[in-house]
Short mmCIF file of N, CA and C in Angstrom, two decimals:
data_model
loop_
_atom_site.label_atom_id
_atom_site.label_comp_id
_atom_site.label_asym_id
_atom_site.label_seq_id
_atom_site.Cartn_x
_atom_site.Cartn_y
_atom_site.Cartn_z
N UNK A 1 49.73 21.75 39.23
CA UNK A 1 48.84 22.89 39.20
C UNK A 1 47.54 22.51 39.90
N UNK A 2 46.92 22.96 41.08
CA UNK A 2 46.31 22.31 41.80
C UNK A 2 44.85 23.13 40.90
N UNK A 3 44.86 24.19 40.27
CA UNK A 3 43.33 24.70 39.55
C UNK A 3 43.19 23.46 38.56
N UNK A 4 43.55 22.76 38.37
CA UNK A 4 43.57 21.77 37.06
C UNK A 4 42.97 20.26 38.05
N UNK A 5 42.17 19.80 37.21
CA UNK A 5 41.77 18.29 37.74
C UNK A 5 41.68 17.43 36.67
N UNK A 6 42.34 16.53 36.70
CA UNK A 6 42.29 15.44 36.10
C UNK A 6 41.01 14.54 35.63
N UNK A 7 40.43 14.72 35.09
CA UNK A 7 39.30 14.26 34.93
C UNK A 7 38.49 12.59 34.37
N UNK A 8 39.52 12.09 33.89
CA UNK A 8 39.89 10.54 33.41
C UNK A 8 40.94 9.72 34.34
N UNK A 9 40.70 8.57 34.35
CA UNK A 9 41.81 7.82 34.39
C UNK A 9 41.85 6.56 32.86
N UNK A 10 42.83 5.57 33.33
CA UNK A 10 43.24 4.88 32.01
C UNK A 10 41.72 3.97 31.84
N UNK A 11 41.03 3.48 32.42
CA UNK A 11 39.83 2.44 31.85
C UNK A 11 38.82 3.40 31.14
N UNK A 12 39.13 4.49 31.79
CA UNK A 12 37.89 5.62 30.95
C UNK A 12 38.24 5.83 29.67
N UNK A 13 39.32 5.95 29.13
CA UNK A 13 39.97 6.19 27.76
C UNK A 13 39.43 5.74 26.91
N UNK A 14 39.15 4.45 26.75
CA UNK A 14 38.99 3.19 26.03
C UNK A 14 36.95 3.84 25.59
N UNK A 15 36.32 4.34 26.93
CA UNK A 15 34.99 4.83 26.73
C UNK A 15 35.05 5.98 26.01
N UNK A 16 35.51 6.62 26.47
CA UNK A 16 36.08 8.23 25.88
C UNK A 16 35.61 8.34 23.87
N UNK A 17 36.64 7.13 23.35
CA UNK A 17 36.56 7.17 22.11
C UNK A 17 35.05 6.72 21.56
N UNK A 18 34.55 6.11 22.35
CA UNK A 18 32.83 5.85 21.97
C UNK A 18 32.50 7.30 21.87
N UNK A 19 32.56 7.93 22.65
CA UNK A 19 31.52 9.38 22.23
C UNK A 19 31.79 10.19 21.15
N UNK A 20 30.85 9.97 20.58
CA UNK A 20 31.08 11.13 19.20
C UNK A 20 30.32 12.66 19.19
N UNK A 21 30.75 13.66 18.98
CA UNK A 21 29.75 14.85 18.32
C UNK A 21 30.33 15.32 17.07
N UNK A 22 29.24 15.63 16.62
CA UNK A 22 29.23 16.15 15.07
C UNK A 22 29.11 17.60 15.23
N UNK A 23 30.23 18.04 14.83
CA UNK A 23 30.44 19.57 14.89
C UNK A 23 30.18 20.14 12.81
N UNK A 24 29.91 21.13 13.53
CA UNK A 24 29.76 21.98 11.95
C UNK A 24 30.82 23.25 11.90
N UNK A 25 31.55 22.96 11.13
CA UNK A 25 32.86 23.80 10.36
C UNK A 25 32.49 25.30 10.09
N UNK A 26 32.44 26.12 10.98
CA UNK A 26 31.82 27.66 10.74
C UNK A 26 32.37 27.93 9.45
N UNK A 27 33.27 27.63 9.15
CA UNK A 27 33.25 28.49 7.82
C UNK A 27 32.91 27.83 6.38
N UNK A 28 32.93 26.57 6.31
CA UNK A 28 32.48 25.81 5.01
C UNK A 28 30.53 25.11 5.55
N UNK A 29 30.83 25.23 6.63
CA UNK A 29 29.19 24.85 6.86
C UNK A 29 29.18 23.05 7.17
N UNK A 30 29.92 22.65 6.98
CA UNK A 30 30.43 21.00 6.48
C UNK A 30 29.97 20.60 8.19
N UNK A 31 29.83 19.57 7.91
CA UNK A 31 29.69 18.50 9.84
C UNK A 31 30.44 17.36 9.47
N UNK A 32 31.04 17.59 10.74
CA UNK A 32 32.17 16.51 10.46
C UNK A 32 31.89 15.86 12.12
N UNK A 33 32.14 14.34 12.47
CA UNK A 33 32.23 13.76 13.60
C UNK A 33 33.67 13.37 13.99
N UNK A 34 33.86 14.09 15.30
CA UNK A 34 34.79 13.83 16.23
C UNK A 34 34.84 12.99 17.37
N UNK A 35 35.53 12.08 17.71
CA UNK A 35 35.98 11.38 18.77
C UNK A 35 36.37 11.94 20.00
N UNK A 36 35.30 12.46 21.32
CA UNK A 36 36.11 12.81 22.68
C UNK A 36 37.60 11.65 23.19
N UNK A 37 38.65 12.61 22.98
CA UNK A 37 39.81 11.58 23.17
C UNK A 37 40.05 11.79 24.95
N UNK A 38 39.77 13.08 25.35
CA UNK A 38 40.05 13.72 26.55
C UNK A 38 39.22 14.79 27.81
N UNK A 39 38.90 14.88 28.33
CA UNK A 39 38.07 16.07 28.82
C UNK A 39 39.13 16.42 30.22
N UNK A 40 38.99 17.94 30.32
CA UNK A 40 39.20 18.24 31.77
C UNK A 40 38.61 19.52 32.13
N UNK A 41 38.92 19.74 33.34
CA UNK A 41 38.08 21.16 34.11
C UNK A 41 39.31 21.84 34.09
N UNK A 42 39.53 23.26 34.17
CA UNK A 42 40.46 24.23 34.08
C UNK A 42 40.12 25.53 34.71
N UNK A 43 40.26 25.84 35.86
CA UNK A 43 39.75 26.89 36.46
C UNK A 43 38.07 26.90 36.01
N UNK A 44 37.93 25.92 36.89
CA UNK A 44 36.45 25.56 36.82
C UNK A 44 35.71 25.89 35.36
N UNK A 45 36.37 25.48 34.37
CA UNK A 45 35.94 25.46 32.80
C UNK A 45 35.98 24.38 32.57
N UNK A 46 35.06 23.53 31.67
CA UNK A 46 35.57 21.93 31.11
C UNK A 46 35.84 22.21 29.55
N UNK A 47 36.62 21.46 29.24
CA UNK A 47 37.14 21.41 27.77
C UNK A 47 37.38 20.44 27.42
N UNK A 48 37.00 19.76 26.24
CA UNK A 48 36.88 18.47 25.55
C UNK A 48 38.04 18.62 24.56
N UNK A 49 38.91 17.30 24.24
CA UNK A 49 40.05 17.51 23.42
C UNK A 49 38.92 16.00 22.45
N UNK A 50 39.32 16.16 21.38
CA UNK A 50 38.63 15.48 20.21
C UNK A 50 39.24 15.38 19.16
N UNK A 51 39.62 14.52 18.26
CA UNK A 51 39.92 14.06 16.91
C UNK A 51 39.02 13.82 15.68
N UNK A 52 38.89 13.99 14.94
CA UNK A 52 38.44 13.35 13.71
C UNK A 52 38.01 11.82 13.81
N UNK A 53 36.99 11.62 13.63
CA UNK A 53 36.25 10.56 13.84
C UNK A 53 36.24 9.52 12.85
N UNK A 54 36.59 9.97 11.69
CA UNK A 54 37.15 9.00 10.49
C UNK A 54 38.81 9.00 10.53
N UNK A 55 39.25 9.50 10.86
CA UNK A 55 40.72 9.50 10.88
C UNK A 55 41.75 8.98 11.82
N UNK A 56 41.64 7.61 11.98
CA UNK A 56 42.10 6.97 13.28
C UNK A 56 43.59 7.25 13.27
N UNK A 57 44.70 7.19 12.20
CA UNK A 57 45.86 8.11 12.29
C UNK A 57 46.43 9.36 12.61
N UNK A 58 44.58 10.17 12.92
CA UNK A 58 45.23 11.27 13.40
C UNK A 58 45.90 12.10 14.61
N UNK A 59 47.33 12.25 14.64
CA UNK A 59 47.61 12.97 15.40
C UNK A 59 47.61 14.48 16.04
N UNK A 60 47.16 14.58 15.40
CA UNK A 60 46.63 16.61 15.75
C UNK A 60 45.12 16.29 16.57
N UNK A 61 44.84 16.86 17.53
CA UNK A 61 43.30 17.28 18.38
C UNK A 61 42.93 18.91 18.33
N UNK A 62 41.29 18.56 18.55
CA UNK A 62 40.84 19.84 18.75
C UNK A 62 40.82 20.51 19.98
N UNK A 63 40.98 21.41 20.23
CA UNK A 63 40.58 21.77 21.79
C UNK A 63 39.31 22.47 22.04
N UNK A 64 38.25 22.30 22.70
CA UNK A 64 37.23 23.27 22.80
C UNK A 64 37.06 23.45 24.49
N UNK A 65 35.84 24.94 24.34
CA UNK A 65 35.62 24.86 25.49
C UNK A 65 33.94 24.34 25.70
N UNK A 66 34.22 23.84 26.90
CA UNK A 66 32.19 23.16 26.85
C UNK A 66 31.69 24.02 27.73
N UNK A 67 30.04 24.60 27.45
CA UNK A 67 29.24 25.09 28.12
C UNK A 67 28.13 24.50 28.32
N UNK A 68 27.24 24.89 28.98
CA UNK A 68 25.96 24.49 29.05
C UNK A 68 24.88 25.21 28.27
N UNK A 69 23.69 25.14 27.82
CA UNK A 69 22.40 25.84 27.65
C UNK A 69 21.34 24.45 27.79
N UNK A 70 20.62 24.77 29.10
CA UNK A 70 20.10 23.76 29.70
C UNK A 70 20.45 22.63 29.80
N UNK A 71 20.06 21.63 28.80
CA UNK A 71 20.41 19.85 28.58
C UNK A 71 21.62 20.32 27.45
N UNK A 72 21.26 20.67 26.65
CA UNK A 72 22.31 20.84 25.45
C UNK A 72 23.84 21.58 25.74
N UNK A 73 25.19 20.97 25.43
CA UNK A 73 26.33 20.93 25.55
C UNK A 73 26.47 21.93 24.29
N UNK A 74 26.98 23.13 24.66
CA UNK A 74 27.72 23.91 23.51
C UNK A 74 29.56 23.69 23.42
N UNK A 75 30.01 23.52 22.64
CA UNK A 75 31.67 23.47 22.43
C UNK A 75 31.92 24.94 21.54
N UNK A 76 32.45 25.21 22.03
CA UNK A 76 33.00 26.51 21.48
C UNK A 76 34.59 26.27 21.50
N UNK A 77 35.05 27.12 20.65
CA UNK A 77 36.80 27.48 20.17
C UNK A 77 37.23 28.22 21.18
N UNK A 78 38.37 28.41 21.37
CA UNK A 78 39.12 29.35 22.56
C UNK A 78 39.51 30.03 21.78
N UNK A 79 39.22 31.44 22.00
CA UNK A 79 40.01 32.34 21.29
C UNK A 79 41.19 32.76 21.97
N UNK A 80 40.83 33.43 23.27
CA UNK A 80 42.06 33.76 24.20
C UNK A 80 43.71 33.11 24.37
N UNK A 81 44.74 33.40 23.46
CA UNK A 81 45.60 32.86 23.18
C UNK A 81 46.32 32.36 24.54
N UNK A 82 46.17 32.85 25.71
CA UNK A 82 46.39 32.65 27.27
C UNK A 82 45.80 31.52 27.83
N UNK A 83 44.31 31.03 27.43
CA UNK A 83 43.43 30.83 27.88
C UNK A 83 43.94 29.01 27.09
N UNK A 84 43.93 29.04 25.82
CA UNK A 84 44.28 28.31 24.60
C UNK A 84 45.48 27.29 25.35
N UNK A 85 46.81 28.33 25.70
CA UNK A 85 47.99 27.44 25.81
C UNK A 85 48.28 27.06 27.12
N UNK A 86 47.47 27.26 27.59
CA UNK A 86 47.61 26.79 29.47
C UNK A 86 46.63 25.27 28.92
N UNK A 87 45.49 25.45 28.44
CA UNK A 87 44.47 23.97 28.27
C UNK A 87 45.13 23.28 27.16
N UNK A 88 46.29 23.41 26.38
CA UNK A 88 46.68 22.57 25.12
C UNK A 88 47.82 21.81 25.90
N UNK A 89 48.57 22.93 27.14
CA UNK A 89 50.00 22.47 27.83
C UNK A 89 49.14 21.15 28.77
N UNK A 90 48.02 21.18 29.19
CA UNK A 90 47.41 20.51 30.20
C UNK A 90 47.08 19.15 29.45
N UNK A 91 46.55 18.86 27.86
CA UNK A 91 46.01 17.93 27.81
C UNK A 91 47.24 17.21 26.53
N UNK A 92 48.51 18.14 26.40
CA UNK A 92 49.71 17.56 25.90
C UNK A 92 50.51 16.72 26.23
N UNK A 93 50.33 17.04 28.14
CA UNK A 93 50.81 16.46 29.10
C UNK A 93 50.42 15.04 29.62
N UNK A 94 48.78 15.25 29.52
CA UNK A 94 47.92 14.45 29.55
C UNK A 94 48.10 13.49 28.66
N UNK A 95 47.83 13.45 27.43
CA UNK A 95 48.00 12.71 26.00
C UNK A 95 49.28 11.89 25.85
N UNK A 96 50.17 12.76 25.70
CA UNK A 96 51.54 12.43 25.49
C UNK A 96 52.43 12.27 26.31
N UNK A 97 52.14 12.76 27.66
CA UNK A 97 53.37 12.38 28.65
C UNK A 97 54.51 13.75 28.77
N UNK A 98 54.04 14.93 28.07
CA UNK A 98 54.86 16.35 28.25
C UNK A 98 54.27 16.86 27.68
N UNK A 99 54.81 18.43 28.96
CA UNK A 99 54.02 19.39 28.75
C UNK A 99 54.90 20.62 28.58
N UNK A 100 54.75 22.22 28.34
CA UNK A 100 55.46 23.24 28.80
C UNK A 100 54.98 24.46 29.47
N UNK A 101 55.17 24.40 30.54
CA UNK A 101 54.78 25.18 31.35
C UNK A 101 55.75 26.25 31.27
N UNK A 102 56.10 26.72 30.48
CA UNK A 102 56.74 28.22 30.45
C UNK A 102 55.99 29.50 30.94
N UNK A 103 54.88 29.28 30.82
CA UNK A 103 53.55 30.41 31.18
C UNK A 103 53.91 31.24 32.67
#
């Protein structure tokens, strides 16, 4: 998929897990810190894939999308269920080595 760029290679990975943000749980209010495991651009969108930052067993990630407001990085949720499974197929592929492009 040539709209898609790869945005890591393998020595970056290893940096990747250094970055943390502390997100707050819209609905319990709670902040919890996540681990950037992944980032990529997607029709010129970037989206950060992230884990649980205490939970080094975990296999499930978050997907967000990143914006800007000046210096400060906003992550927002994808709502767009279109939007969602094209960037989950991209960084499944990425992560794990398969993807499904049924889309």
């Amino acid at each position: 998929m040539s709209d898609m760029e790869k945005n890591i290679n393998e020595e970056e990975v290893d940096e990747l897990g250094d970055i943390v943000y502390t997100l707050t749980d819209e609905e319990t209010g709670e902040e919890l810190d996540f681990q950037l495991i992944a980032r990529a651009t997607i029709d010129d969108v970037l989206y950060f894939a992230l884990v649980p930052a205490e939970d080094e067993e975990c296999e499930e990630y978050v997907i967000l999308r990143v914006s800007e407001d000046g210096d400060d990085l906003i992550l927002e949720s994808i709502d767009d269920d279109d939007e969602f499974d094209k960037v989950e197929d991209y960084f499944n592929d990425l992560l794990f080595g398969e993807a499904d492009y049924d889309a």
